[in-house]
Coordinates of C-alpha atoms and ligand atoms in Angstrom, one line a residue:
M1 CA 53.6 7.3 -30.8
S2 CA 55.5 10.4 -29.5
D3 CA 55.6 12.7 -32.1
K4 CA 58.6 14.4 -30.8
S5 CA 62.1 13.4 -33.1
N6 CA 64.8 11.2 -30.9
R7 CA 67.8 13.6 -32.1
K8 CA 69.9 14.1 -29.1
T9 CA 70.8 18.0 -28.8
S10 CA 74.5 18.7 -28.4
I11 CA 75.7 19.8 -24.5
T12 CA 76.1 23.5 -26.1
T13 CA 72.3 23.4 -26.4
R14 CA 71.6 21.8 -23.8
V15 CA 73.6 24.2 -21.3
A16 CA 72.5 27.0 -23.5
Q17 CA 68.9 25.8 -22.3
A18 CA 69.6 24.7 -18.5
L19 CA 68.8 21.2 -20.3
H20 CA 65.6 22.6 -21.7
F21 CA 64.0 23.8 -18.6
I22 CA 60.3 24.3 -18.8
E23 CA 58.3 24.6 -15.4
S24 CA 55.5 22.2 -15.8
E25 CA 52.6 24.4 -14.0
T26 CA 53.1 27.6 -15.4
G27 CA 55.6 27.2 -19.0
A28 CA 58.3 29.2 -17.1
V29 CA 61.4 29.1 -18.9
V30 CA 63.5 29.9 -16.3
P31 CA 63.5 28.3 -12.6
A32 CA 61.8 29.8 -9.5
I33 CA 64.0 30.4 -6.5
Q34 CA 62.5 28.8 -3.6
P35 CA 64.3 29.8 -0.6
A36 CA 62.6 27.8 2.2
A37 CA 64.2 26.0 4.4
T38 CA 62.2 23.1 5.1
Y39 CA 59.2 21.4 3.7
A40 CA 55.9 20.3 5.6
R41 CA 54.9 16.9 5.3
D42 CA 52.0 15.5 3.3
D43 CA 48.5 14.7 5.1
A44 CA 49.9 11.0 6.3
Y45 CA 53.0 12.9 8.0
Q46 CA 54.8 11.5 5.2
I47 CA 57.8 13.3 3.5
R48 CA 56.7 15.0 0.4
K49 CA 60.2 13.9 -1.7
P50 CA 62.8 14.6 -2.9
Y51 CA 62.9 17.8 -0.1
F52 CA 63.0 17.9 3.3
Y53 CA 65.4 20.6 4.9
R54 CA 67.5 22.7 3.3
R55 CA 70.6 20.7 4.3
D56 CA 69.7 17.4 1.9
G57 CA 69.8 20.2 -1.4
N58 CA 66.9 21.7 -2.9
Q59 CA 65.8 22.4 -6.7
A60 CA 67.7 24.6 -7.8
T61 CA 71.1 23.1 -6.3
V62 CA 69.6 19.6 -8.1
H63 CA 68.8 21.5 -11.3
A64 CA 72.4 23.2 -11.2
E65 CA 74.0 19.6 -10.4
A66 CA 72.2 17.8 -13.3
I67 CA 73.7 20.6 -16.1
I68 CA 77.6 20.1 -14.3
A69 CA 76.7 15.7 -14.5
E70 CA 76.3 16.6 -18.0
L71 CA 79.0 18.7 -19.1
E72 CA 81.3 16.2 -17.0
N73 CA 79.7 13.3 -18.7
A74 CA 79.4 12.0 -14.7
T75 CA 77.2 9.8 -12.6
D76 CA 76.9 12.3 -10.0
S77 CA 77.6 16.1 -9.0
L78 CA 77.1 17.7 -5.7
L79 CA 77.2 21.3 -5.4
F80 CA 78.7 23.0 -2.1
A81 CA 78.5 26.5 -1.1
S82 CA 82.4 26.7 -2.0
G83 CA 85.4 25.5 -3.5
M84 CA 87.3 25.0 -0.4
S85 CA 84.0 23.1 1.4
A86 CA 83.7 20.4 -1.6
C87 CA 87.9 20.1 -1.1
T88 CA 87.6 19.1 2.3
A89 CA 84.5 16.9 2.3
V90 CA 86.9 14.7 0.1
I91 CA 89.8 15.2 2.4
E92 CA 87.2 14.4 5.5
H93 CA 85.9 11.2 3.7
L94 CA 89.7 9.6 3.8
P95 CA 90.2 7.5 6.6
T96 CA 92.7 8.8 9.4
G97 CA 96.3 8.2 8.6
A98 CA 95.6 8.4 5.1
H99 CA 98.2 9.3 2.5
V100 CA 97.9 12.2 -0.4
V101 CA 99.9 13.0 -2.8
A102 CA 99.8 16.6 -4.0
P103 CA 101.6 19.0 -5.8
R104 CA 104.5 21.0 -4.0
V105 CA 102.7 24.5 -5.2
M106 CA 99.0 24.2 -6.0
Y107 CA 96.0 26.5 -5.4
H108 CA 97.2 28.2 -1.6
G109 CA 94.1 27.7 -0.2
V110 CA 93.6 23.9 -1.1
L111 CA 97.4 23.2 0.2
H112 CA 96.8 25.2 3.6
Q113 CA 93.8 22.5 3.9
L114 CA 95.8 19.3 3.5
Q115 CA 98.9 20.8 5.4
T116 CA 96.4 21.8 8.1
Y117 CA 95.0 18.0 8.1
A118 CA 98.5 16.3 7.8
A119 CA 99.7 18.9 11.0
N120 CA 96.9 17.6 13.0
K121 CA 98.0 13.8 12.1
R122 CA 95.0 13.4 10.0
I123 CA 96.6 12.7 7.1
T124 CA 100.1 12.0 5.5
L125 CA 101.2 14.2 2.6
S126 CA 103.8 13.3 0.0
Y127 CA 104.4 16.0 -2.8
Y128 CA 105.5 16.4 -6.4
T129 CA 106.1 18.9 -8.6
A130 CA 103.2 19.8 -10.7
G131 CA 103.6 18.8 -14.4
N132 CA 106.3 16.2 -13.7
I133 CA 104.5 12.7 -14.2
A134 CA 108.0 10.9 -13.5
E135 CA 108.3 12.7 -10.0
L136 CA 104.4 12.1 -9.3
A137 CA 105.1 8.0 -10.2
E138 CA 108.3 8.6 -7.7
S139 CA 106.1 9.8 -4.9
V140 CA 102.8 6.9 -5.4
A141 CA 105.9 4.5 -5.8
S142 CA 107.4 5.5 -2.6
C143 CA 104.4 6.0 -0.2
K144 CA 101.2 3.7 -1.5
P145 CA 98.9 6.7 -1.0
T146 CA 94.8 6.3 -0.4
L147 CA 94.6 9.7 -3.0
V148 CA 96.1 11.5 -5.7
W149 CA 95.7 14.9 -6.2
V150 CA 96.3 17.0 -9.7
E151 CA 95.1 20.4 -10.1
T152 CA 95.9 20.9 -14.3
P153 CA 96.2 24.0 -15.3
N154 CA 98.3 24.9 -12.0
N155 CA 98.0 27.4 -10.2
P156 CA 99.8 30.1 -10.3
N157 CA 102.2 28.9 -13.0
W158 CA 100.0 26.8 -15.5
E159 CA 102.1 24.0 -15.4
V160 CA 100.0 21.4 -17.3
T161 CA 99.5 17.7 -16.0
D162 CA 98.9 15.0 -18.0
I163 CA 95.8 13.5 -16.2
A164 CA 95.2 10.0 -18.3
A165 CA 98.8 9.2 -17.2
A166 CA 98.5 10.4 -13.5
A167 CA 95.1 8.1 -13.3
K168 CA 96.9 5.5 -14.3
I169 CA 99.5 5.6 -11.9
A170 CA 97.2 5.9 -8.9
H171 CA 95.1 3.1 -10.1
D172 CA 97.7 1.2 -10.8
A173 CA 99.1 1.6 -7.2
G174 CA 95.4 1.2 -5.6
A175 CA 94.5 5.3 -5.3
K176 CA 91.6 7.7 -6.5
L177 CA 92.9 10.7 -8.4
I178 CA 91.2 13.7 -8.0
A179 CA 91.5 16.5 -10.4
D180 CA 90.9 20.4 -10.4
C181 CA 90.7 21.7 -13.4
T182 CA 88.8 25.0 -12.2
A183 CA 90.9 27.0 -15.0
T184 CA 90.3 24.5 -17.6
P185 CA 86.1 24.1 -17.3
P186 CA 84.3 20.9 -18.2
N187 CA 83.3 22.2 -21.4
M188 CA 87.4 22.0 -22.2
T189 CA 88.5 19.6 -20.2
R190 CA 86.5 16.1 -18.9
A191 CA 88.4 14.9 -16.3
L192 CA 86.5 11.8 -15.4
D193 CA 86.7 11.1 -19.2
L194 CA 90.5 10.7 -19.0
G195 CA 90.5 8.3 -16.1
A196 CA 90.1 10.8 -12.9
D197 CA 87.8 9.3 -10.2
F198 CA 86.7 13.0 -9.1
S199 CA 86.5 15.7 -10.7
F200 CA 86.4 19.2 -8.7
H201 CA 85.5 22.6 -9.9
S202 CA 85.6 25.8 -8.3
A203 CA 82.1 27.0 -9.5
T204 CA 82.6 30.4 -8.2
K205 CA 84.9 30.8 -11.3
Y206 CA 84.5 30.0 -14.6
L207 CA 81.0 27.5 -14.5
N208 CA 79.3 31.0 -12.8
G209 CA 81.6 33.5 -14.6
H210 CA 80.2 36.6 -13.0
S211 CA 82.2 36.3 -9.6
D212 CA 79.0 37.5 -7.8
I213 CA 78.7 33.5 -6.0
T214 CA 81.0 30.8 -4.1
A215 CA 80.6 27.6 -5.3
G216 CA 82.3 24.1 -5.4
V217 CA 81.4 20.9 -7.6
L218 CA 82.2 17.2 -7.3
S219 CA 81.7 15.1 -9.9
V220 CA 82.0 11.0 -9.7
R221 CA 81.9 8.6 -13.0
E222 CA 81.2 6.0 -10.5
T223 CA 78.9 5.9 -7.2
G224 CA 80.1 4.0 -4.5
P225 CA 80.1 4.2 -0.7
F226 CA 83.1 7.0 -0.7
W227 CA 80.0 8.8 -2.3
D228 CA 77.5 8.0 0.2
D229 CA 80.2 9.2 2.4
I230 CA 80.6 13.0 1.1
I231 CA 76.9 13.3 0.6
L232 CA 76.1 12.5 4.3
I233 CA 79.4 15.0 4.9
R234 CA 78.1 17.9 3.3
K235 CA 74.5 17.4 4.8
L236 CA 76.1 17.0 8.3
Q237 CA 78.4 19.9 8.2
G238 CA 75.7 21.9 6.1
T239 CA 78.1 23.0 3.0
V240 CA 75.1 22.4 0.3
L241 CA 75.1 25.5 -2.4
H242 CA 72.0 28.1 -1.4
S243 CA 69.5 28.0 -3.3
Y244 CA 69.6 31.6 -4.6
D245 CA 73.6 31.3 -5.5
A246 CA 72.5 28.0 -7.0
W247 CA 69.6 29.5 -9.5
M248 CA 72.9 32.6 -9.8
L249 CA 74.7 29.5 -11.2
I250 CA 72.3 28.2 -13.5
R251 CA 71.7 31.5 -15.1
G252 CA 75.6 31.5 -15.4
M253 CA 76.3 28.4 -17.1
R254 CA 73.8 29.2 -20.0
T255 CA 76.9 31.3 -21.5
L256 CA 79.5 29.3 -20.4
F257 CA 80.8 28.2 -23.8
L258 CA 80.1 31.8 -25.4
R259 CA 82.4 33.0 -22.6
V260 CA 84.5 30.5 -22.3
E261 CA 85.6 31.2 -25.9
K262 CA 86.5 35.0 -25.6
C263 CA 88.4 34.3 -22.4
C264 CA 91.0 31.8 -25.0
K265 CA 90.7 33.7 -27.5
N266 CA 91.8 37.1 -25.6
A267 CA 94.3 35.2 -23.6
M268 CA 96.1 33.9 -26.8
A269 CA 96.2 37.5 -28.3
I270 CA 97.8 38.7 -24.8
A271 CA 100.2 36.1 -24.2
K272 CA 101.2 36.2 -27.8
H273 CA 101.7 39.9 -27.5
F274 CA 103.5 40.0 -24.2
D275 CA 106.2 37.0 -25.1
G276 CA 109.2 38.5 -25.9
H277 CA 108.0 41.6 -24.7
Q278 CA 110.8 43.7 -23.5
H279 CA 109.6 44.6 -19.9
V280 CA 108.4 41.0 -19.8
E281 CA 110.5 38.3 -18.6
A282 CA 108.2 35.1 -19.3
V283 CA 104.7 34.4 -20.1
L284 CA 103.5 31.1 -18.3
Y285 CA 100.9 30.0 -20.9
P286 CA 99.9 26.6 -22.1
G287 CA 98.4 28.0 -24.9
L288 CA 102.2 29.3 -26.6
P289 CA 103.7 26.6 -28.3
T290 CA 106.8 26.5 -26.7
D291 CA 105.3 26.0 -23.5
P292 CA 106.2 22.9 -21.8
G293 CA 102.9 21.7 -21.0
H294 CA 101.8 22.7 -24.9
E295 CA 101.1 19.0 -26.3
V296 CA 99.3 17.7 -23.5
A297 CA 96.9 20.7 -22.8
K298 CA 96.3 20.7 -26.7
R299 CA 94.7 17.4 -25.8
Q300 CA 93.4 18.2 -22.4
T301 CA 92.0 21.7 -23.2
D302 CA 89.9 20.7 -26.9
G303 CA 92.6 22.7 -27.9
Q304 CA 91.5 25.9 -26.5
Y305 CA 94.2 26.5 -23.5
G306 CA 92.0 28.1 -21.2
G307 CA 91.7 32.2 -20.0
M308 CA 94.3 31.7 -17.3
M309 CA 98.4 33.1 -17.5
S310 CA 101.1 34.8 -15.5
I311 CA 103.6 37.2 -16.4
I312 CA 107.2 37.3 -14.9
V313 CA 108.1 41.2 -15.4
R314 CA 111.3 42.6 -15.4
G315 CA 112.6 44.9 -12.5
T316 CA 112.3 44.2 -8.9
E317 CA 109.3 43.1 -6.8
Q318 CA 107.5 46.5 -6.3
T319 CA 107.7 46.7 -10.3
A320 CA 105.0 44.0 -10.3
I321 CA 103.0 45.6 -7.7
D322 CA 102.9 48.4 -9.5
V323 CA 101.9 47.2 -12.8
A324 CA 98.8 45.7 -11.1
R325 CA 98.5 49.1 -9.1
F326 CA 98.7 51.0 -12.6
C327 CA 96.0 48.8 -14.6
E328 CA 93.0 51.1 -15.3
V329 CA 90.8 48.0 -16.9
F330 CA 92.1 44.9 -15.5
Y331 CA 90.8 45.1 -11.9
P332 CA 93.4 44.2 -8.9
A333 CA 91.4 41.6 -7.4
T334 CA 91.8 38.2 -6.7
S335 CA 89.7 35.6 -7.7
L336 CA 89.6 34.5 -11.8
G337 CA 87.0 33.1 -14.4
G338 CA 84.8 36.0 -14.5
V339 CA 83.7 38.0 -17.4
E340 CA 85.8 41.3 -16.3
S341 CA 89.8 40.8 -16.2
L342 CA 91.4 40.7 -12.9
I343 CA 95.5 40.9 -12.0
E344 CA 97.0 40.2 -9.2
H345 CA 100.3 40.3 -7.7
R346 CA 100.4 36.6 -6.2
K347 CA 102.9 36.6 -3.6
T348 CA 101.0 39.2 -1.9
V349 CA 98.3 37.3 -1.8
S350 CA 99.5 33.9 -1.3
G351 CA 101.8 34.9 1.7
E352 CA 105.2 34.4 3.0
G353 CA 106.3 30.9 3.0
F354 CA 104.1 30.1 -0.3
P355 CA 106.5 29.3 -3.4
V356 CA 106.1 31.6 -5.7
H357 CA 107.9 34.2 -8.0
P358 CA 108.1 37.8 -6.5
R359 CA 108.0 39.1 -9.8
L360 CA 104.6 37.2 -10.9
L361 CA 101.8 38.6 -11.8
R362 CA 98.6 36.4 -12.5
L363 CA 96.2 37.4 -15.2
S364 CA 92.5 36.1 -15.6
I365 CA 91.1 37.3 -18.7
G366 CA 87.6 38.0 -19.3
I367 CA 85.6 39.0 -22.3
E368 CA 86.3 42.9 -23.0
D369 CA 88.1 44.1 -25.9
A370 CA 91.9 42.4 -26.0
D371 CA 93.0 45.7 -27.4
D372 CA 91.5 47.2 -24.7
L373 CA 93.3 44.9 -22.4
I374 CA 96.8 44.7 -24.0
Y375 CA 96.8 49.2 -24.3
D376 CA 96.1 48.3 -20.3
L377 CA 99.4 46.3 -19.4
E378 CA 101.8 48.3 -22.2
Q379 CA 100.9 51.4 -20.1
A380 CA 101.0 50.0 -16.6
L381 CA 104.6 48.2 -17.8
A382 CA 105.5 51.5 -19.4
R383 CA 104.6 53.8 -16.1
A384 CA 106.0 50.5 -13.4
V385 CA 109.5 50.6 -15.2
G386 CA 109.3 54.3 -15.6
Ligands
LIG1 C1 89.3 29.2 -6.1 C2 89.9 27.8 -6.2 C3 89.7 26.8 -5.3 C4 88.9 27.2 -4.1 O1 87.4 27.5 -4.5 P1 86.4 28.4 -3.5 O2 85.1 28.6 -4.1 O3 87.6 29.8 -3.8 O4 86.4 28.2 -2.5 C5 90.3 25.8 -5.3 N1 91.0 25.2 -6.5 C6 91.8 26.3 -7.7 C7 92.1 26.0 -8.8 C8 90.7 27.4 -7.3 O5 91.2 28.4 -8.3

């Protein structure tokens, strides 16, 4: 009989302890970084499993994948060198001519990638308005897709799409559903539990949380030949996450619950403060009870709503750019999900042709003191308005 209790610890405990990591030889409570690109065969000239060559994966990547699989309640998770390379693997695994239904407005990089594949006639693309389930159903009914793409909450307007409803629509039509929930990490939103076939996160964002690596992760409820294809694509394209970055990600994830809780609290305080503000036309944040996505978000994000929001300032496009320029605590930088708050004039970043409000500022709220962030936006707005 083991003298250990059988009590299963909570996910919060397991993530904080990186799955109670103890190195068997030394007792070290933190994994070592193994930078090797190749592994020697044994005396019988056999491969010493499980590692053979860097592109197949490595200790740190596999360990980080195990943590994410627990967070996602997934059968398997796979880490890529960036969010974009994970999304590309999903698109690549589709048969030529496959039909994909995606939001008309979404994270610009993924949309750009889908549109590039469509322009090259690799896939066909149809659209729906983010957050609009009726339009999603119509689009799916008219084109019989292979894959339905949902991003929720959705860049840069933070519309909320009901993942369970989208999964039912996709499955009834024989399609798979991928949910990009980068803005609400899996301690808030578990897309697989809600019916998605793939859960995707840019781990560059909240999962790592410190703006010091790029990484992407795909998780699945059920494996199968499609998943073997994706594993093969990662290997052949060489897009596995580097061991050093995987190690950074493991360290970042230890504080996931703490960081995200603070980001959400700060975001709610900021959204409430600027909702109805004289220099602000609109605050786009699902945490506000008046937000059209509020009720679905409450169910889908464990009542936490996330740290991402946008504000549409009054005045001109230049006023919005000036607010971003005049901030002294917020960094005028792209990306999201880090401990430091970022502000960005989204139109400048996503470029001409991408439909985004010219006076929209995207805010990624970090873990700083909420009053400092509110004061900073107040002074920048006052200066920009003049
Ligand atoms: C950042 C991001 C991506 C792309 O991930 P990278 O890690 O930057 O390659 C995809 N979707 C969303 C919603 C993102 O925020």
